[in-house]
Coordinates of C-alpha atoms in Angstrom, one line a residue:
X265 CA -25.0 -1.4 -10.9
X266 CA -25.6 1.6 -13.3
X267 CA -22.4 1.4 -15.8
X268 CA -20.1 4.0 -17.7
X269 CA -18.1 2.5 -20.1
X270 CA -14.6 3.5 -20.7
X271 CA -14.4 2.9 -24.8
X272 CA -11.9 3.5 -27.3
X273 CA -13.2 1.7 -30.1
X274 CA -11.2 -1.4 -29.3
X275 CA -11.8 -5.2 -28.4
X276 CA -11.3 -5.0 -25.2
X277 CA -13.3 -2.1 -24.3
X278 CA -16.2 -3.2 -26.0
X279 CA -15.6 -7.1 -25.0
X280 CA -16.0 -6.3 -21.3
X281 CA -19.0 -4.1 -21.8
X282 CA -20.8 -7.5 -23.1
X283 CA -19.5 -8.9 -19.7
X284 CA -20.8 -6.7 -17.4
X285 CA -24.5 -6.7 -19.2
X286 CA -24.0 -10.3 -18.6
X287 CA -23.2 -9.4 -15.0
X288 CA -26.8 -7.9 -14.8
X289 CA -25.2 -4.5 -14.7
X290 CA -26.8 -1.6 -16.8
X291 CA -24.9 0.3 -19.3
X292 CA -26.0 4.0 -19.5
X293 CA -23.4 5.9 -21.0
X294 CA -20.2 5.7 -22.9
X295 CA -16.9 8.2 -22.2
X296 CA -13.7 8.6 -24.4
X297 CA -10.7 10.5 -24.4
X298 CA -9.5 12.0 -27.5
X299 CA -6.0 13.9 -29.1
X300 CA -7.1 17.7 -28.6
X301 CA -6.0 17.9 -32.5
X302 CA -9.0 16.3 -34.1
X303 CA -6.1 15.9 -37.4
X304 CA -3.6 13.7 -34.7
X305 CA -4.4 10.1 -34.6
X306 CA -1.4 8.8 -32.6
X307 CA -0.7 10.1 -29.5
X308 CA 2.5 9.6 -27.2
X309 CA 0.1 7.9 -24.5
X310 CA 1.6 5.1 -22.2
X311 CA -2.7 5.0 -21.4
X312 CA -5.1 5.5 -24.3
X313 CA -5.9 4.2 -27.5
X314 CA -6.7 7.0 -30.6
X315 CA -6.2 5.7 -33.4
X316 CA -9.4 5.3 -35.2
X317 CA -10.7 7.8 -32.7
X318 CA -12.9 9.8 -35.5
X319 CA -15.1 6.7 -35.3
X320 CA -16.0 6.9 -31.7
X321 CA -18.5 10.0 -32.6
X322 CA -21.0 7.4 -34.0
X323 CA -21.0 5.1 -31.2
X324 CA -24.0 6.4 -29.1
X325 CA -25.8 6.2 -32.0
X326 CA -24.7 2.4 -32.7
X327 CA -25.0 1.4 -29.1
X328 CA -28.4 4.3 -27.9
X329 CA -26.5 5.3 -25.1
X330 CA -25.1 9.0 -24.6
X331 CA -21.3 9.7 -25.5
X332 CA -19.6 11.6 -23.2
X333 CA -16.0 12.7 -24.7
X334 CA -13.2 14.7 -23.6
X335 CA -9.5 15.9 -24.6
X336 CA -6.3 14.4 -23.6
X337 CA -4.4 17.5 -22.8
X338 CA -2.0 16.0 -20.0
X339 CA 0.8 13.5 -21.1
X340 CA 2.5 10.4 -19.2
X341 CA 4.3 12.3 -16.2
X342 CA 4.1 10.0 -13.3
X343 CA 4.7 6.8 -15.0
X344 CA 5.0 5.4 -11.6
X345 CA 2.8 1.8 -11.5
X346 CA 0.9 3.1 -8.1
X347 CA -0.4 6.7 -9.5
X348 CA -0.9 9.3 -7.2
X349 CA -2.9 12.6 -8.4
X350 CA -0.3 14.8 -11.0
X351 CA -0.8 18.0 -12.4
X352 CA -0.8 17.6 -16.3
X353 CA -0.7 13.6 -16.2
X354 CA -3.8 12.3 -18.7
X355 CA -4.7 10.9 -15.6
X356 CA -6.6 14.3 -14.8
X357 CA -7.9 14.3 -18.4
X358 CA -9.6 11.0 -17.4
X359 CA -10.9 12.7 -13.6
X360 CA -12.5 15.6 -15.7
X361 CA -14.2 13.3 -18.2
X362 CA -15.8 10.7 -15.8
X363 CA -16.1 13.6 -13.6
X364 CA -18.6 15.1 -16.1
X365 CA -20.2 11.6 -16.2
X366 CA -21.0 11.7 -12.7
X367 CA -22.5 15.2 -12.6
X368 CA -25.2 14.3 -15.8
X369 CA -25.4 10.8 -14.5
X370 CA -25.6 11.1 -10.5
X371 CA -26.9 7.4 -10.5
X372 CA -23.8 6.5 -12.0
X373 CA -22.2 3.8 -10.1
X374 CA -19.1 1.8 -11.7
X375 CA -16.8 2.0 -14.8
X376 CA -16.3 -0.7 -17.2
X377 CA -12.5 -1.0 -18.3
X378 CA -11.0 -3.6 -20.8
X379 CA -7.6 -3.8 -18.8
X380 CA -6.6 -8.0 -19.5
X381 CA -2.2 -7.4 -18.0
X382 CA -1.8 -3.8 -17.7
X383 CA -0.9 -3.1 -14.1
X384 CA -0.6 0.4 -15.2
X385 CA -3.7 1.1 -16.7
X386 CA -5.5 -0.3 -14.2
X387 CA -4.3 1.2 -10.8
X388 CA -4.9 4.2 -12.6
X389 CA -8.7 3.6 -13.6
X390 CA -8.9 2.5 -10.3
X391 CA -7.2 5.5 -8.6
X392 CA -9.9 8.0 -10.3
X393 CA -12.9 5.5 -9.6
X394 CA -11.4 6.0 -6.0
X395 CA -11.5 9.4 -5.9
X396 CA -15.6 9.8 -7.8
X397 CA -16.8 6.8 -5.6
X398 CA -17.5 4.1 -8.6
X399 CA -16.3 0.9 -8.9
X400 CA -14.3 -0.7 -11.3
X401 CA -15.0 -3.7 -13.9
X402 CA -12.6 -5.4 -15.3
X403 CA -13.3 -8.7 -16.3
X404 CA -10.9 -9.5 -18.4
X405 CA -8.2 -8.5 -15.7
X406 CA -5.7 -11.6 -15.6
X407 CA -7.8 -13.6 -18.3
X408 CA -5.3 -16.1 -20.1
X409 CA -4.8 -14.3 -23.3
X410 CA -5.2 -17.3 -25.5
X411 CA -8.4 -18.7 -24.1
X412 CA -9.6 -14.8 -24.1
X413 CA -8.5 -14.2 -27.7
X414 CA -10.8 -17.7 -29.0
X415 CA -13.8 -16.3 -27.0
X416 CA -14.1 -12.8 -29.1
X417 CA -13.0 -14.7 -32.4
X418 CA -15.7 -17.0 -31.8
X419 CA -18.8 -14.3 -30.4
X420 CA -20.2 -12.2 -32.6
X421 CA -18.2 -9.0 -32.2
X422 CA -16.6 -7.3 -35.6
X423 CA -13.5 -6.0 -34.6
X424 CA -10.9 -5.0 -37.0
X425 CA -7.3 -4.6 -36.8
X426 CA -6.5 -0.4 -37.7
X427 CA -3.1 -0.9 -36.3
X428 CA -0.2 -2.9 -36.6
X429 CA 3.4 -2.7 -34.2
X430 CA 5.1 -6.2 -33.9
X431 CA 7.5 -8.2 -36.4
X432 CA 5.5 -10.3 -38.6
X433 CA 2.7 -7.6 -38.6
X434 CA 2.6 -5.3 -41.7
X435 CA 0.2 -3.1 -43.3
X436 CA -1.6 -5.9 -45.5
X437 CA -3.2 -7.4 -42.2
X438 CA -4.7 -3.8 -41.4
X439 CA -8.5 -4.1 -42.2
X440 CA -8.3 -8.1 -41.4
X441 CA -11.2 -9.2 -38.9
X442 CA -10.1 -10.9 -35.6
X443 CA -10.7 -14.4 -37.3
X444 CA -9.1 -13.8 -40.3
X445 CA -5.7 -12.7 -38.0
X446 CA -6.0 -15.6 -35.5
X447 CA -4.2 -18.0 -37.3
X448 CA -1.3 -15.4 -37.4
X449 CA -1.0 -14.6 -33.8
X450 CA -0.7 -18.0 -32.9
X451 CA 2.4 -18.2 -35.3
X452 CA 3.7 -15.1 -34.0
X453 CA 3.2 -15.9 -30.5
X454 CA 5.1 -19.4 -30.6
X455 CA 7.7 -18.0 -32.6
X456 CA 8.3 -14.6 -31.2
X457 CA 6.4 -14.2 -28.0
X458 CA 4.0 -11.5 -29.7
X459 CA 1.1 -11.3 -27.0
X460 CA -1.8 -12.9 -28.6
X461 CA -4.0 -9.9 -27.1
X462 CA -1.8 -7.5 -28.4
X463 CA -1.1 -6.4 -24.4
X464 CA 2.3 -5.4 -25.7
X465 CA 0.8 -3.0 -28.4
X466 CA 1.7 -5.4 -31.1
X467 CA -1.8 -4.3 -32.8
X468 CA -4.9 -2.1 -32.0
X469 CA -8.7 -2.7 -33.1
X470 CA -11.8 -0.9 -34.0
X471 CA -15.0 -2.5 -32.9
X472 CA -17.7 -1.9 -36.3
X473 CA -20.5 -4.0 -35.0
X474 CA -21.4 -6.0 -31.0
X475 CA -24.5 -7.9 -29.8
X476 CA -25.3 -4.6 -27.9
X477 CA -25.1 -2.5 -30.9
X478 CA -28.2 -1.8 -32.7
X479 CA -26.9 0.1 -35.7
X480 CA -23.4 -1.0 -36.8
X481 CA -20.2 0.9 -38.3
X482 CA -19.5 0.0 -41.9
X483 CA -15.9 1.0 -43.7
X484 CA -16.6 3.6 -46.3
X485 CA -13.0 4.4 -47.7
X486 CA -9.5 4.6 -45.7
X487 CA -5.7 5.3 -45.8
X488 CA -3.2 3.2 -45.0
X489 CA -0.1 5.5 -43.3
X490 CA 2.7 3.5 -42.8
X491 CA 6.0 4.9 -40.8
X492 CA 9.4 4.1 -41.2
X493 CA 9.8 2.3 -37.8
X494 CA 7.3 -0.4 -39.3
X495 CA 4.1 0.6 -37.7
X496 CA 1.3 1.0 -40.0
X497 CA -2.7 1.8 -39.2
X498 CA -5.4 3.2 -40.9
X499 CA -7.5 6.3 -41.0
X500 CA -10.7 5.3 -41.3
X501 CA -14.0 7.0 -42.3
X502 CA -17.1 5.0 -41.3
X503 CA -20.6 5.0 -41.6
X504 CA -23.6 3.8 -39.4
X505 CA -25.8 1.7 -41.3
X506 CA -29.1 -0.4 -40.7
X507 CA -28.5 -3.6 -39.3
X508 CA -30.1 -7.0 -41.0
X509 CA -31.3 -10.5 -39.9
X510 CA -28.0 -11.5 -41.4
X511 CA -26.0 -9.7 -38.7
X512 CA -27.8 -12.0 -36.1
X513 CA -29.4 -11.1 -33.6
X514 CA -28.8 -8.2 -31.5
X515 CA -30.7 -6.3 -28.1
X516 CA -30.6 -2.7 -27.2
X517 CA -29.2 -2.6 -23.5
X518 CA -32.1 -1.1 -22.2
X519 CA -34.1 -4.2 -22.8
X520 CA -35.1 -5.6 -19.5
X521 CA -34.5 -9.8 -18.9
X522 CA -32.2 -10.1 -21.9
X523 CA -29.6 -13.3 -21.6
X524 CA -26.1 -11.7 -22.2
X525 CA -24.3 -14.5 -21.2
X526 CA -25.7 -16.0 -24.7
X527 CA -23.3 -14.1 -26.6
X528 CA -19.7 -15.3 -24.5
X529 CA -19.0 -18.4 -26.2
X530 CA -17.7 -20.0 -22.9
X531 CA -19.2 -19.8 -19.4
X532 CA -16.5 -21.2 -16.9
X533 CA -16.9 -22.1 -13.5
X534 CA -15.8 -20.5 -10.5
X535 CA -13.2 -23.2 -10.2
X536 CA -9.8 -23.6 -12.6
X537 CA -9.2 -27.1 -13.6
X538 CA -6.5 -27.6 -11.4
X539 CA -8.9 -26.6 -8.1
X540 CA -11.7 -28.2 -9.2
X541 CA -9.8 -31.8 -9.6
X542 CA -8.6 -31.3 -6.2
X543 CA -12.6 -30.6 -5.3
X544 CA -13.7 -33.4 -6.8
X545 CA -10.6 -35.7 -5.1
X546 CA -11.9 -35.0 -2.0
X547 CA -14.4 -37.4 0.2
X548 CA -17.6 -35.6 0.9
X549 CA -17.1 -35.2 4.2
X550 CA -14.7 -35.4 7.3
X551 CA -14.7 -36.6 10.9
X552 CA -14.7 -33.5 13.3
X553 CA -11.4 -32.8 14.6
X554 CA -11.2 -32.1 18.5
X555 CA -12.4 -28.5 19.6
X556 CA -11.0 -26.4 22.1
X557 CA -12.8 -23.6 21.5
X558 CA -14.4 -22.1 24.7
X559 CA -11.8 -24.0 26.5
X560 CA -8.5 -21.4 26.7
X561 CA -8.5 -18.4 29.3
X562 CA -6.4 -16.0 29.8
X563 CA -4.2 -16.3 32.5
X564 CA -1.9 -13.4 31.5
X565 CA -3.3 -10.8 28.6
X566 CA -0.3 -11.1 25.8
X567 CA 3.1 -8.6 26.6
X568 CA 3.0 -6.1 23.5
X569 CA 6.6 -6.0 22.4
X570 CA 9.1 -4.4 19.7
X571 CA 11.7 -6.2 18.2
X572 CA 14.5 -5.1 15.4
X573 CA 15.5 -8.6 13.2
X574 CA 17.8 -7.7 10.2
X575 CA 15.9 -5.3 8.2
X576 CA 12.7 -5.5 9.7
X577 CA 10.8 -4.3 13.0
X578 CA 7.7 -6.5 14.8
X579 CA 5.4 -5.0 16.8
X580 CA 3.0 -7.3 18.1
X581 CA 0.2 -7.5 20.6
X582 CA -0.9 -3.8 20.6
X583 CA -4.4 -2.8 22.3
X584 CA -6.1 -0.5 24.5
X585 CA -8.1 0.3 27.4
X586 CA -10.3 2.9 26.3
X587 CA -14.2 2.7 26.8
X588 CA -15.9 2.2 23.5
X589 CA -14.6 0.8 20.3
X590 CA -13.7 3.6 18.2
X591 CA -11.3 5.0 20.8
X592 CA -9.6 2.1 21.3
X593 CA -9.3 1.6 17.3
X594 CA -7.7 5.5 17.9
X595 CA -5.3 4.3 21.3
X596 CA -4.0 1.5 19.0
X597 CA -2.9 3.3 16.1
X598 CA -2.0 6.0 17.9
X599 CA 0.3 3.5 19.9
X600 CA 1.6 2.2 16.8
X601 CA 2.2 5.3 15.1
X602 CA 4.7 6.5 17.9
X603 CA 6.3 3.8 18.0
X604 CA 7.0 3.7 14.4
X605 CA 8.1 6.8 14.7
X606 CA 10.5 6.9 17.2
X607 CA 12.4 3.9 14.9
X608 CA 12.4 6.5 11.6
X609 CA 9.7 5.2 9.7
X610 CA 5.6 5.2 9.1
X611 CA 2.9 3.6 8.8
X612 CA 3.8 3.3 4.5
X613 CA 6.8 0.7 5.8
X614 CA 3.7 -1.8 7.5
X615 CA 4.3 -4.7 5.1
X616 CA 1.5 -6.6 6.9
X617 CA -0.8 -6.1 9.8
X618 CA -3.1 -9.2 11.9
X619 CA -5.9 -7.7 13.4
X620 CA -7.8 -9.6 16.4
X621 CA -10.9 -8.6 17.3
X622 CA -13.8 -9.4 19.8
X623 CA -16.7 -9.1 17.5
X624 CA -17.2 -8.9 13.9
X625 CA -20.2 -6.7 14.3
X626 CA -17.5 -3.7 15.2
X627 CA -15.9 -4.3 11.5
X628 CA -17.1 -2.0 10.0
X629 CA -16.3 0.7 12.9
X630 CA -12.7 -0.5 13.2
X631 CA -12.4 0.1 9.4
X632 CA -13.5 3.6 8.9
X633 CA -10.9 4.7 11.3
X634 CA -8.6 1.9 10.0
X635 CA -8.7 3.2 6.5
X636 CA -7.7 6.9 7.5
X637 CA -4.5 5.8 8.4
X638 CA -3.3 4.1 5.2
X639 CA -4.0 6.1 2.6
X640 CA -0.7 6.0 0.6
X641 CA -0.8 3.4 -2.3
X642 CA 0.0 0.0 -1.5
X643 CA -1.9 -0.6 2.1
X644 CA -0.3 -3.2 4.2
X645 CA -1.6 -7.1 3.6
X646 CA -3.7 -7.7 6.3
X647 CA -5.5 -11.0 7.9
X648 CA -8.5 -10.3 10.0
X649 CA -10.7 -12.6 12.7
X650 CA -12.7 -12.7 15.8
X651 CA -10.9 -14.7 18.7
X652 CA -10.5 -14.5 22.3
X653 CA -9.3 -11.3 23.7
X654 CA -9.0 -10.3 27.1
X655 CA -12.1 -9.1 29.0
X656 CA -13.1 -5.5 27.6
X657 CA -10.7 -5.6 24.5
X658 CA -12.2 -4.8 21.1
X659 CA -9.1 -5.4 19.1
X660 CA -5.5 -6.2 19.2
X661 CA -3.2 -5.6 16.1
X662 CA 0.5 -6.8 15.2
X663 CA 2.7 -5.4 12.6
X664 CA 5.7 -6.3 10.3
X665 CA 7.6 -3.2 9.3
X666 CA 10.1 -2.7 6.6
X667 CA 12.7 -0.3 7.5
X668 CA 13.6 0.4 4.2
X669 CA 10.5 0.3 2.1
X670 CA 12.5 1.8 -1.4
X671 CA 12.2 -2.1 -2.8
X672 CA 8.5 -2.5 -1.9
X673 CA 6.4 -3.7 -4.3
X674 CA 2.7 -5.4 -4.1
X675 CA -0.7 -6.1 -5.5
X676 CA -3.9 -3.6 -4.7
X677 CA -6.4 -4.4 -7.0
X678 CA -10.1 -2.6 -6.5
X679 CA -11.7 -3.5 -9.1
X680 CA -14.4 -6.5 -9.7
X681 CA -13.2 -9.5 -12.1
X682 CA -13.5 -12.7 -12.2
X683 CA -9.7 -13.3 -11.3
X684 CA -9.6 -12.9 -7.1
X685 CA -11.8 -10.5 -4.7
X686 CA -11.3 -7.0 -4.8
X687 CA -10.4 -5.5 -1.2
X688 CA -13.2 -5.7 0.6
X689 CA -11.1 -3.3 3.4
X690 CA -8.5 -0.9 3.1
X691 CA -5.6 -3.1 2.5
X692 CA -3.4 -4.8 -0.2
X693 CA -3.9 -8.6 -1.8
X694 CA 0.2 -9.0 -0.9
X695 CA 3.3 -6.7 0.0
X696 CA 6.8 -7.9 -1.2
X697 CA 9.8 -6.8 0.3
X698 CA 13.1 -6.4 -1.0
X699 CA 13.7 -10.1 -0.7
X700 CA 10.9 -10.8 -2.6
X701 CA 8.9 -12.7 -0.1
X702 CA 5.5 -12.0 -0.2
X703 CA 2.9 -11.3 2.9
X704 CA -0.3 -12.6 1.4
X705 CA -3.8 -10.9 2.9
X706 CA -6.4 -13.2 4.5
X707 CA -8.8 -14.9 0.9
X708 CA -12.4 -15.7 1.7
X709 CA -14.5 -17.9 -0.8
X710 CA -16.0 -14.0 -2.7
X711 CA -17.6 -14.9 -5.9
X712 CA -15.3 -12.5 -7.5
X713 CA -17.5 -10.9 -10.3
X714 CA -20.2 -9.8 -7.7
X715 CA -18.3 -9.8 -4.3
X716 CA -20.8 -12.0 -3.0
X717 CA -20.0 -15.2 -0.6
X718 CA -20.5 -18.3 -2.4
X719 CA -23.2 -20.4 -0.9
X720 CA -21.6 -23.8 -2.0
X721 CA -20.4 -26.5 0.1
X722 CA -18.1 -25.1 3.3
X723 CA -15.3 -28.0 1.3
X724 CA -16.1 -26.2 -1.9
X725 CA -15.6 -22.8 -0.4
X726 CA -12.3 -24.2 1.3
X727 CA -11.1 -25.1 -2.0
X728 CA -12.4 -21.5 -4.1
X729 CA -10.4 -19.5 -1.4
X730 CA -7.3 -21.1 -1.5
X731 CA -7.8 -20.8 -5.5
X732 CA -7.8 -16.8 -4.8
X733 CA -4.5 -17.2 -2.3
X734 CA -3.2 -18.9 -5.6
X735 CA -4.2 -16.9 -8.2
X736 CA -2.1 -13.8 -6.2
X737 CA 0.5 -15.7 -6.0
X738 CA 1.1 -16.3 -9.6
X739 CA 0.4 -12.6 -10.9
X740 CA 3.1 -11.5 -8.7
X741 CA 5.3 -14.8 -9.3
X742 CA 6.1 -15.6 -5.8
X743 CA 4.9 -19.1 -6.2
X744 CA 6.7 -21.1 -3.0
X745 CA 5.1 -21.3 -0.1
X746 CA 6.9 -20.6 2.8
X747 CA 3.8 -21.0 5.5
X748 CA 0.1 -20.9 4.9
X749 CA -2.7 -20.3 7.7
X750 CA -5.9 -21.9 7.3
X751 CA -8.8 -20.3 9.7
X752 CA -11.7 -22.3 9.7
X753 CA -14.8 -21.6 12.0
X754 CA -16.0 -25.1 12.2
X755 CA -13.8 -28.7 13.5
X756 CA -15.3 -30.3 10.8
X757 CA -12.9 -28.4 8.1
X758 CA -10.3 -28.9 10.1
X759 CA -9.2 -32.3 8.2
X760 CA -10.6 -30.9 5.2
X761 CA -8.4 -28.2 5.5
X762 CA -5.9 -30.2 5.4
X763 CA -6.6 -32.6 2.5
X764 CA -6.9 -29.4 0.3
X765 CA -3.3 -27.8 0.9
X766 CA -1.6 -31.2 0.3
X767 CA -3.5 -32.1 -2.6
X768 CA -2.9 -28.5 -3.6
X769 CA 1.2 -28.8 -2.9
X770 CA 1.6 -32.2 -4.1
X771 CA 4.7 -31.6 -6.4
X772 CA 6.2 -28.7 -4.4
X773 CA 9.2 -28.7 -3.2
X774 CA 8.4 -29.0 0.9
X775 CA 6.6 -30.8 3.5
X776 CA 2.6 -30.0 3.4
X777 CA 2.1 -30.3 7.2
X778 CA 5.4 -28.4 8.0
X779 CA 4.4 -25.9 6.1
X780 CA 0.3 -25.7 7.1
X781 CA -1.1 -24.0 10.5
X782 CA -4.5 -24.6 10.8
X783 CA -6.4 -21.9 13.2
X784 CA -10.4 -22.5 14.2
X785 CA -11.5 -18.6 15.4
X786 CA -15.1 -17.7 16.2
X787 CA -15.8 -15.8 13.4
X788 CA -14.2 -14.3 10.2
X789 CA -15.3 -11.5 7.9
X790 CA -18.1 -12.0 5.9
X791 CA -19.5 -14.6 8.2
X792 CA -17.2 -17.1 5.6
X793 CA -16.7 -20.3 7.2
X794 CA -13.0 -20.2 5.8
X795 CA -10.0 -17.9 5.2
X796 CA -6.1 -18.5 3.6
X797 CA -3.3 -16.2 4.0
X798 CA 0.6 -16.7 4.6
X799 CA 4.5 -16.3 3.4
X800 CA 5.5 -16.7 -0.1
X801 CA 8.3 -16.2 -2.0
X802 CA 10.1 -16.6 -5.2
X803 CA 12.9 -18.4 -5.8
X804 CA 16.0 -16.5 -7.5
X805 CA 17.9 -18.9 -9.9
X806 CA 21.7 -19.6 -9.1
X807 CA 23.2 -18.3 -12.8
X808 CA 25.8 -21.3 -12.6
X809 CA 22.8 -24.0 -11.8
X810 CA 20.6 -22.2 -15.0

């Protein structure tokens, strides 16, 4: 895809540019946001990085792409995690400026954004991306922080600290190269917790010279402010200089067949250590379990039905018996929506929705209705597949329902990574409810970085989607599993299905097969031979047993 890269001078920003030309994405232009005061180098900004902004005017000249820059003019209004458009946020401020990418650039496709933790930043990136129609790039979203921070001390990126925020941090590491502070982040971090990153704004960087730069920045004088709360940074004044055979070696990003993935120190594999020793654990195949598909009828189509338990409301078995399939997608939700209604809530209480249909080839139909009627921030979780429905149904859909949604929380990540799929339909990776158990959305083995479907092994795609079902589960830290459902096309993943989850919850405090439902439909979305959702939750801890 044809890239605009978010920039503020910093590690990040520049780190994931070298990961999306490694990608095989093309970088065309660069965009910034600025303090409207050219003389302001700190701004109150919950969002952007400015100081060192001066130097960002050289950059297009460093990396040969166009600059595109704009001033921040809003402020931090709606400091809500899920954003919704504000007048006078910075939020707009960033609209307007990728905005003004789109119209020079019409080919413009995605944004690359150095988000690693910031849940904040990046709902936000991804909210305007949303509303342009790019896609977002974040692969260093959910990174560990440790392994992250060796990989740009080891490439061959010159960033420099310009500011400094965190206890143990004063104004003589300010200028210090990311090597040359390494050793003191790890002291920091085992003594004080200081994020190793600096994703608590502990410190701020200023990228001078990149593999993708052909020119590189160069300090020519600067002053060292220093406040009275402890924070110190510099004002810097750069200049662009030639660069030598002794800044090794270097590619404009226009250069066609270039090997980017040269310059990351580490290429992992799709698979974390923990999944790939339960890969390797397991035989290389399994005897077919016992089909029945093609072997149930209906004898009586399923009752729907709407039942109140505690706090919550299921509605479960809803279709319709209109003609074609995009009025019955209509009926249903229309169906729904009444009912939902008449019990003093909508469809923004849906913590999670199953959706049955006849035929995968109507997916794509059944979304673009689908889709209109979510379109507040967090979606419900959602599991999808083609079963058996009743002669002339297209679809059938069940809800959970919070009735009191103030205590709902969730995950709705959009953006590619390498950490778990982006939605791939309008729905959230998980919902939690006041209770703080989690609905977790149907995983699929998705390469993550390219939303592709991996091609290994149907074992080796078993094990890469239950790594996704795990990965959501420890962002939002509702690690016990309550039930899991494992829909597998095929009877020979059936046992394999099952080897995985209790290799995977050896050590967990339950019962693998209590706690494992294994489902074989006719087909799932993608054409994936394998998909993982469930119930977690998290454990509260009893003060008197801490």
């Amino acid at each position: 895809m044809k890239v605009v890269a978010l920039v503020s001078g910093g590690k990040d920003s520049c780190f994931n540019i070298l990961h999306c030309l490694a990608q095989g994405h093309e970088l065309i232009a660069l965009a910034n946001l600025k303090p409207a005061d050219p003389s302001v180098q700190e701004l109150d900004s919950f969002m952007f990085q400015t100081v060192g902004h001066d130097a960002l005017e050289f950059y297009s000249e460093c990396v040969g792409v166009p600059m595109f820059r704009g001033d921040i003019n809003g402020k931090s209004v709606n400091q809500q995690l899920d954003y919704k458009i504000t007048q006078e946020d910075e939020i707009e401020d960033l609209y307007l400026l990728l905005e003004k990418v789109k119209i020079a650039h019409p080919d413009v496709e995605a944004v690359s954004v150095g988000a690693i933790l910031s849940s904040y930043q990046r709902t936000r990136v991804e909210n305007v991306c949303q509303r342009l129609g790019l896609t977002s790039l974040a692969f260093l979203w959910q990174r560990d922080q440790l392994e992250l921070m060796t990989e740009m001390v080891e490439s061959s990126m010159d960033a420099r600290i310009i500011k400094v925020a965190a206890v143990g941090l004063n104004e003589s590491h300010l200028g210090q190269s990311l090597k040359q502070i390494f050793p003191t982040l790890l002291r920091l971090n085992q003594k004080f917790q200081v994020h190793i990153c600096g994703e608590g704004g502990e410190f701020e960087t200023l990228v001078l010279d990149a593999p993708f730069f052909v020119k590189k920045l160069e300090f020519n004088e600067f002053e060292k402010v220093v406040s009275n709360d402890g924070v110190a940074y510099l004002k810097p004044i750069v200049k662009v200089v030639e660069k030598t055979k002794e800044d090794g070696e270097y590619h404009r990003v226009q250069e066609r067949n270039v090997d980017w993935k040269k310059f990351l120190p580490s290429a992992t594999g799709l698979l974390r250590e923990q999944f790939q020793d339960i890969y390797e654990s397991l035989p290389q195949s399994f005897e077919a379990a016992e089909s029945t598909k093609g072997a149930s009828s209906y004898n009586q189509e399923p009752e729907q039905t709407t039942k109140k338990m505690g706090n919550k409301l299921f509605i479960s078995n809803i279709s319709s018996l209109e003609t074609s399939v995009e009025e019955q997608v209509a009926d249903v939700l229309s169906i729904l929506n009444s009912i939902l209604q008449k019990n003093d809530v909508d469809s923004s209480h849906i913590q999670h929705l199953t959706l049955l249909i006849s035929s995968m080839s109507n997916f794509a139909k059944i979304n673009s209705i689908y889709v209109k009627n979510f379109t507040a921030p967090l979606p419900p979780s959602r599991v999808c597949v083609q079963t058996q429905l009743p002669e002339g149904v297209h679809l059938q859909v069940s809800v959970v329902v919070m009735l009191d949604s103030q205590k709902k929380t969730g995950l709705h990540v959009q953006g590619r990574s390498y950490w778990a799929p982006a939605n791939i339909g309008p729905y959230s990776q998980t919902i939690i409810d006041e209770n703080l158990t989690a609905t977790l959305s149907g995983q699929i083995p998705l390469i993550p970085s390219s939303m592709e479907l991996s091609k290994e092994s149907p074992l080796f795609n078993a094990v890469l989607s239950l790594q996704h079902f795990d990965n959501v589960k420890q962002v939002i830290g509702c690690v016990n599993q309550l039930s899991v459902v494992s829909f597998v096309k095929s009877p020979e993943l059936v046992k394999g299905a099952s080897n995985i989850w209790e290799s995977y919850s050896s050590g967990e405090d339950m019962n693998p097969q209590n706690s494992l439902l294994i489902v074989q439909v006719e087909e799932l979305p993608k054409s994936a031979n394998v998909e993982w959702g469930g119930l977690s939750y998290k454990k509260l801890t009893n003060l008197y047993e801490d």
